[in-house]
Structures are given as C-alpha cells and as structure tokens.
mmCIF file of C-alpha atoms in Angstrom:
data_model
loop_
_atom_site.group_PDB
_atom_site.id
_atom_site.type_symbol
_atom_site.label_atom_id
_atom_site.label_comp_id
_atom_site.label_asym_id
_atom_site.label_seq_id
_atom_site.Cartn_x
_atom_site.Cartn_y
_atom_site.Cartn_z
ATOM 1 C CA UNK A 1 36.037 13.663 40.314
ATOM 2 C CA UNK A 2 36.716 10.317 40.707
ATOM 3 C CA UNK A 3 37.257 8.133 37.802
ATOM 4 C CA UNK A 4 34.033 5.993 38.734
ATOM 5 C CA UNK A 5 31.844 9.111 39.137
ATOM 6 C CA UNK A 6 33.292 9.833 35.286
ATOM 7 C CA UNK A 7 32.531 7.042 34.288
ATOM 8 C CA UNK A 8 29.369 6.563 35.474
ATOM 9 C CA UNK A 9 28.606 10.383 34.079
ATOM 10 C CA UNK A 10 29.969 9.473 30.855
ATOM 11 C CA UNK A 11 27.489 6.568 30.766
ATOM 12 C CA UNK A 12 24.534 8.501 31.773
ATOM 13 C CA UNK A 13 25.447 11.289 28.853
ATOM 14 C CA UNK A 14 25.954 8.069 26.294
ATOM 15 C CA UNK A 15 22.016 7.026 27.272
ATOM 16 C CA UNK A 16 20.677 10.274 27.029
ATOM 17 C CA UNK A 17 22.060 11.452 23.702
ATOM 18 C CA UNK A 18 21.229 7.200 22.413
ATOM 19 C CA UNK A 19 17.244 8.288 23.935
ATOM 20 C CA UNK A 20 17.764 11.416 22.227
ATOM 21 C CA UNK A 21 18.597 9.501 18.845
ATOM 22 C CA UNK A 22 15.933 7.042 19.128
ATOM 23 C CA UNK A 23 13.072 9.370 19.927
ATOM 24 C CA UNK A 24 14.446 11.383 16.277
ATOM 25 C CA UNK A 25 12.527 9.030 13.904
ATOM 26 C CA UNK A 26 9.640 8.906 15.948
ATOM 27 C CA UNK A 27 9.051 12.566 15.321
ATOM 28 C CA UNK A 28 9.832 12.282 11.541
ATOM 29 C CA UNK A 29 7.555 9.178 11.076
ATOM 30 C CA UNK A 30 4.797 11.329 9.455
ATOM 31 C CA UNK A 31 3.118 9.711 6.444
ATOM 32 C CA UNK A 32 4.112 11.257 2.950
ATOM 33 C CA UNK A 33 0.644 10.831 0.752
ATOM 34 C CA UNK A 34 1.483 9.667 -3.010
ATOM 35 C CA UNK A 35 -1.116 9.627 -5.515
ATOM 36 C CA UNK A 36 -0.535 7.283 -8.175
ATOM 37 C CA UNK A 37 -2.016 5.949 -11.559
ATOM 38 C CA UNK A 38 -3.180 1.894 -10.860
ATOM 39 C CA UNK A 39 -2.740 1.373 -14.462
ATOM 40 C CA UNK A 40 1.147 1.650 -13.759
ATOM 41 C CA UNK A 41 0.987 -1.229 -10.950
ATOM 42 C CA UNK A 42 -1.108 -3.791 -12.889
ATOM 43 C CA UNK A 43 1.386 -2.839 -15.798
ATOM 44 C CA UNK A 44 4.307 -4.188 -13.693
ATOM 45 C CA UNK A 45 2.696 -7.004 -12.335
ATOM 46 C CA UNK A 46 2.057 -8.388 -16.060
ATOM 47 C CA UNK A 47 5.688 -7.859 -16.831
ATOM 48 C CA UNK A 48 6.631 -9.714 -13.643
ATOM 49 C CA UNK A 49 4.205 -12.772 -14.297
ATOM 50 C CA UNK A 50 2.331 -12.096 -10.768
ATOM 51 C CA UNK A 51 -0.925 -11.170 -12.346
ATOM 52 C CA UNK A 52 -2.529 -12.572 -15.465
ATOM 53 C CA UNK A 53 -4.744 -10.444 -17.083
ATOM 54 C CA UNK A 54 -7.999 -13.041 -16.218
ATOM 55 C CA UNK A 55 -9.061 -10.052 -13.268
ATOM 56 C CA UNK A 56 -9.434 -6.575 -14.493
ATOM 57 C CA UNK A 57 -9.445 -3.851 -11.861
ATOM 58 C CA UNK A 58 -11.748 -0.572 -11.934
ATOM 59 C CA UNK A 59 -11.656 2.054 -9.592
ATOM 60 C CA UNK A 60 -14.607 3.999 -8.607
ATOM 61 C CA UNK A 61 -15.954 6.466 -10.581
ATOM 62 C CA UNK A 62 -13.796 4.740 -13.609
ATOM 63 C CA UNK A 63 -15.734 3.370 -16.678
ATOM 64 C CA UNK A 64 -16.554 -0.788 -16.042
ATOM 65 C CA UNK A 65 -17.714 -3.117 -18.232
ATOM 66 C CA UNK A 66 -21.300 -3.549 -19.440
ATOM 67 C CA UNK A 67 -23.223 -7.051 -18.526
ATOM 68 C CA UNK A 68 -22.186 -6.719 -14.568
ATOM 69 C CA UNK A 69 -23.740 -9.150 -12.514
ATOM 70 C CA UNK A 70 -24.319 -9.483 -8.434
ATOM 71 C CA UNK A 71 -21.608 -8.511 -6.155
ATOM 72 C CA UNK A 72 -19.564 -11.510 -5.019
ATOM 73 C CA UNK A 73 -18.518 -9.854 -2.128
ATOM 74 C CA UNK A 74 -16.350 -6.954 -0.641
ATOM 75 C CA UNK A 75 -12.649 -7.150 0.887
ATOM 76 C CA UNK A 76 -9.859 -5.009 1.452
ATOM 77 C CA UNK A 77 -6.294 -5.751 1.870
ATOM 78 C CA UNK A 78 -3.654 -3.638 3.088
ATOM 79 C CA UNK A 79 -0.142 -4.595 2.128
ATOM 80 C CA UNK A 80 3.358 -3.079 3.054
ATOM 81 C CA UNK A 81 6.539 -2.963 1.990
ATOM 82 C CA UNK A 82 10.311 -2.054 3.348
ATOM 83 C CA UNK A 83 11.413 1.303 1.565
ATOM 84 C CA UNK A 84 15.114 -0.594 2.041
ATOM 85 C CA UNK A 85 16.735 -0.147 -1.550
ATOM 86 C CA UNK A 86 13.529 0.980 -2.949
ATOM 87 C CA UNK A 87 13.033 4.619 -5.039
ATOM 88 C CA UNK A 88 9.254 5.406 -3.233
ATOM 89 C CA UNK A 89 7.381 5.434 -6.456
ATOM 90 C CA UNK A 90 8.328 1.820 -6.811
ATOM 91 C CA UNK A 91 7.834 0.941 -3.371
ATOM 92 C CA UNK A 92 4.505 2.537 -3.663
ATOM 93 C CA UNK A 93 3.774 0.268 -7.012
ATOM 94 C CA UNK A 94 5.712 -2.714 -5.484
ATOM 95 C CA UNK A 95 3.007 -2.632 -2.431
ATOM 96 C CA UNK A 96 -0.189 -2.134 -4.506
ATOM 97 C CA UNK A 97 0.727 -5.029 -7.213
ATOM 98 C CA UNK A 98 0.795 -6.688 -3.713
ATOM 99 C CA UNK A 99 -2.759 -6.116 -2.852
ATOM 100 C CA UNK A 100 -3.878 -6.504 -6.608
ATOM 101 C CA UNK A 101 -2.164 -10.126 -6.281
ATOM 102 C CA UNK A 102 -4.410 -10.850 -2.925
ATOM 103 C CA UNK A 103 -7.493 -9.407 -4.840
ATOM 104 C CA UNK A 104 -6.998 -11.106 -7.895
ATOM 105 C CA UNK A 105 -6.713 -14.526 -6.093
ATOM 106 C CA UNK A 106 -9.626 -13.805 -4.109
ATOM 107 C CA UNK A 107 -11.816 -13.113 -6.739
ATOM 108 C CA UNK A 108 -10.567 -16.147 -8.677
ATOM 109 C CA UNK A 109 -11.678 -17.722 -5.691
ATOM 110 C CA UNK A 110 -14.886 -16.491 -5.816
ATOM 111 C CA UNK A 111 -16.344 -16.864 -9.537
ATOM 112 C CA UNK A 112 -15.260 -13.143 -10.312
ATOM 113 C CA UNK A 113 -13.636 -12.146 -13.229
ATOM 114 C CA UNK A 114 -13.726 -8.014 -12.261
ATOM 115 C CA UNK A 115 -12.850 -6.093 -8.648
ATOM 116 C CA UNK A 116 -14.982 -3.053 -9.160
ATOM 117 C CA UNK A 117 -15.640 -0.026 -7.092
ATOM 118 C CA UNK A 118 -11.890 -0.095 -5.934
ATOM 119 C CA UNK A 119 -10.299 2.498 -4.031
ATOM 120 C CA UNK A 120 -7.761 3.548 -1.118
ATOM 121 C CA UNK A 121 -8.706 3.211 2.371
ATOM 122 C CA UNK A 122 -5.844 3.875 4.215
ATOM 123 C CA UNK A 123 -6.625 4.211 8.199
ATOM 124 C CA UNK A 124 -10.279 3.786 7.529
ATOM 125 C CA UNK A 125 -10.992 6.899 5.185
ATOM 126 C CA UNK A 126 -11.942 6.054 1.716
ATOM 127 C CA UNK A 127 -10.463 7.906 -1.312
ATOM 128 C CA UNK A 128 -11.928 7.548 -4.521
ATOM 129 C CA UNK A 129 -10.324 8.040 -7.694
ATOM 130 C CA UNK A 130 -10.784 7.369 -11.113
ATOM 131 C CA UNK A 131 -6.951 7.102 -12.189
ATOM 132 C CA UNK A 132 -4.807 6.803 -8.598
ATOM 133 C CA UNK A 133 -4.343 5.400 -5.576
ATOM 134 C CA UNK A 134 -3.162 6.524 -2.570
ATOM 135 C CA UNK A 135 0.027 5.212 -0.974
ATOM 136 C CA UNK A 136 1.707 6.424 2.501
ATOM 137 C CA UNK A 137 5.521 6.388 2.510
ATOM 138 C CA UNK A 138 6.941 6.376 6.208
ATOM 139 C CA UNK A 139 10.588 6.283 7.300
ATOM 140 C CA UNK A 140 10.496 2.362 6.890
ATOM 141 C CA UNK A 141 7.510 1.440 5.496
ATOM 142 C CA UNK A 142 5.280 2.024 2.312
ATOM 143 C CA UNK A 143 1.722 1.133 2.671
ATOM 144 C CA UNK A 144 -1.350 0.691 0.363
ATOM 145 C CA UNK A 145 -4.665 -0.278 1.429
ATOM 146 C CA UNK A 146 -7.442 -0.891 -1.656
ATOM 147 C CA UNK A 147 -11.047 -1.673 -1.367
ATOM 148 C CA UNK A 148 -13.409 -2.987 -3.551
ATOM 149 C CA UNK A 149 -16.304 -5.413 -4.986
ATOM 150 C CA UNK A 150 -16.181 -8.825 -6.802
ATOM 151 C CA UNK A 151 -18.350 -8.971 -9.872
ATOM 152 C CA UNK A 152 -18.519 -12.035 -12.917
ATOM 153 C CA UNK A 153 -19.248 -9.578 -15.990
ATOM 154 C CA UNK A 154 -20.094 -10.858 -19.176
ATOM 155 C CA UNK A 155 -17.753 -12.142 -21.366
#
C-alpha cells in the first residue's frame, strides 16, 4: 500500500468514526419529562428580585381568587435554557421563572394583576396540573412552555 492510499484510508476511517460520533447524540436526544411544583419557581424568582409578588400565578384546576373579572387575554411562552453547569431540577426552575418573568410583564402590561388557568403545553399538548409543571430536559437544552389567562381580580 502506498503511503497516499494510507493516508487517504486513514482519512476516510477518521470521517466515518467523527459521522459515527456525531450521529450518537442525535439518538440520545429524547426528552426526559420532569414534573415539578410552580410554587418552587416563583419562590426563586422572589429571592432573585425578577418577580415581585404584584402577579400571582394559578394553575388550572388550583384554587383562584374570588372577585375575577373578564379575561384580558391568553398567551403562552416557551422559554429554554442551556443544561451547561446546571443540576436539571434547577435548569427546569431556572427556565419556568423565565416564562413567569414574560407572563408577569405581560399581564402588567395588560391591567392584570392574576395569570389564571396556567398550565404546560409543551409541543402543543396541554397538561394540567394543580401543583406542577412539566419541563423537558434534552442533552443541551431544558424547556418549559406555560399557558394561561390574564384576569384583574379584586383587590
């Protein structure tokens, strides 16, 4: 063999074990499903000063508040997060404070003072819970999508 044709078949065993390497993750990229208390998420994000208490959250089926008026609208956000550095029960928190910041803004926005009827809807299927969430925890990524209502209730 000549030492071109060796090299050339080194470099074509070098790609193929690199294709082999890169196709690895792909195949291990399946979504791990977390279900976890929102009370522990809007618990951090009043210790870290990113939400302020003036927008309470309720997820469906949970108890709201009496004196609920007219929807002010519906949104839902869907917010990420590296796993880099990250244990995934924070990562999972870290992302939903994330969307509670976007909703709590929004409804600010909008006259609201509650986002009711809240839940996961990751890839467009709703879960509803009266405690947890739902948060997906890839190779890379950690994802939470929420849903839910603005409402002013009564003071």
């Amino acid at each position: 063999m000549t030492m071109k044709a060796s090299t050339a078949r080194q470099l074509t065993l070098a790609l193929a074990a690199l294709a082999a390497l890169a196709a690895t993750p792909l195949a291990q990229a399946r979504d791990k499903v977390s279900l976890l208390p929102l009370e522990e998420a809007v618990r951090l994000g009043i210790q870290e000063g990113k939400l302020d208490g003036s927008v309470k959250f309720y997820l469906s089926g949970a108890p709201t508040p009496p004196g609920q008026g007219a929807a002010l609208g519906e949104e839902h956000v869907n917010r990420r997060t590296s796993n880099g550095g990250k244990e995934p029960v924070f990562a999972c928190h870290w992302a939903a404070l994330s969307g509670l910041i976007a909703l709590q803004d929004s409804a600010k926005a909008r006259g609201a003072n509650a986002v009711v009827d809240l839940h996961s809807f990751f890839k467009e299927k709703t879960f509803k819970d009266p405690v947890n969430f739902e948060c997906y925890t890839g190779n890379m990524m950690t994802g939470v999508t929420l849903k839910g209502t603005y409402v002013r209730t009564a003071p």
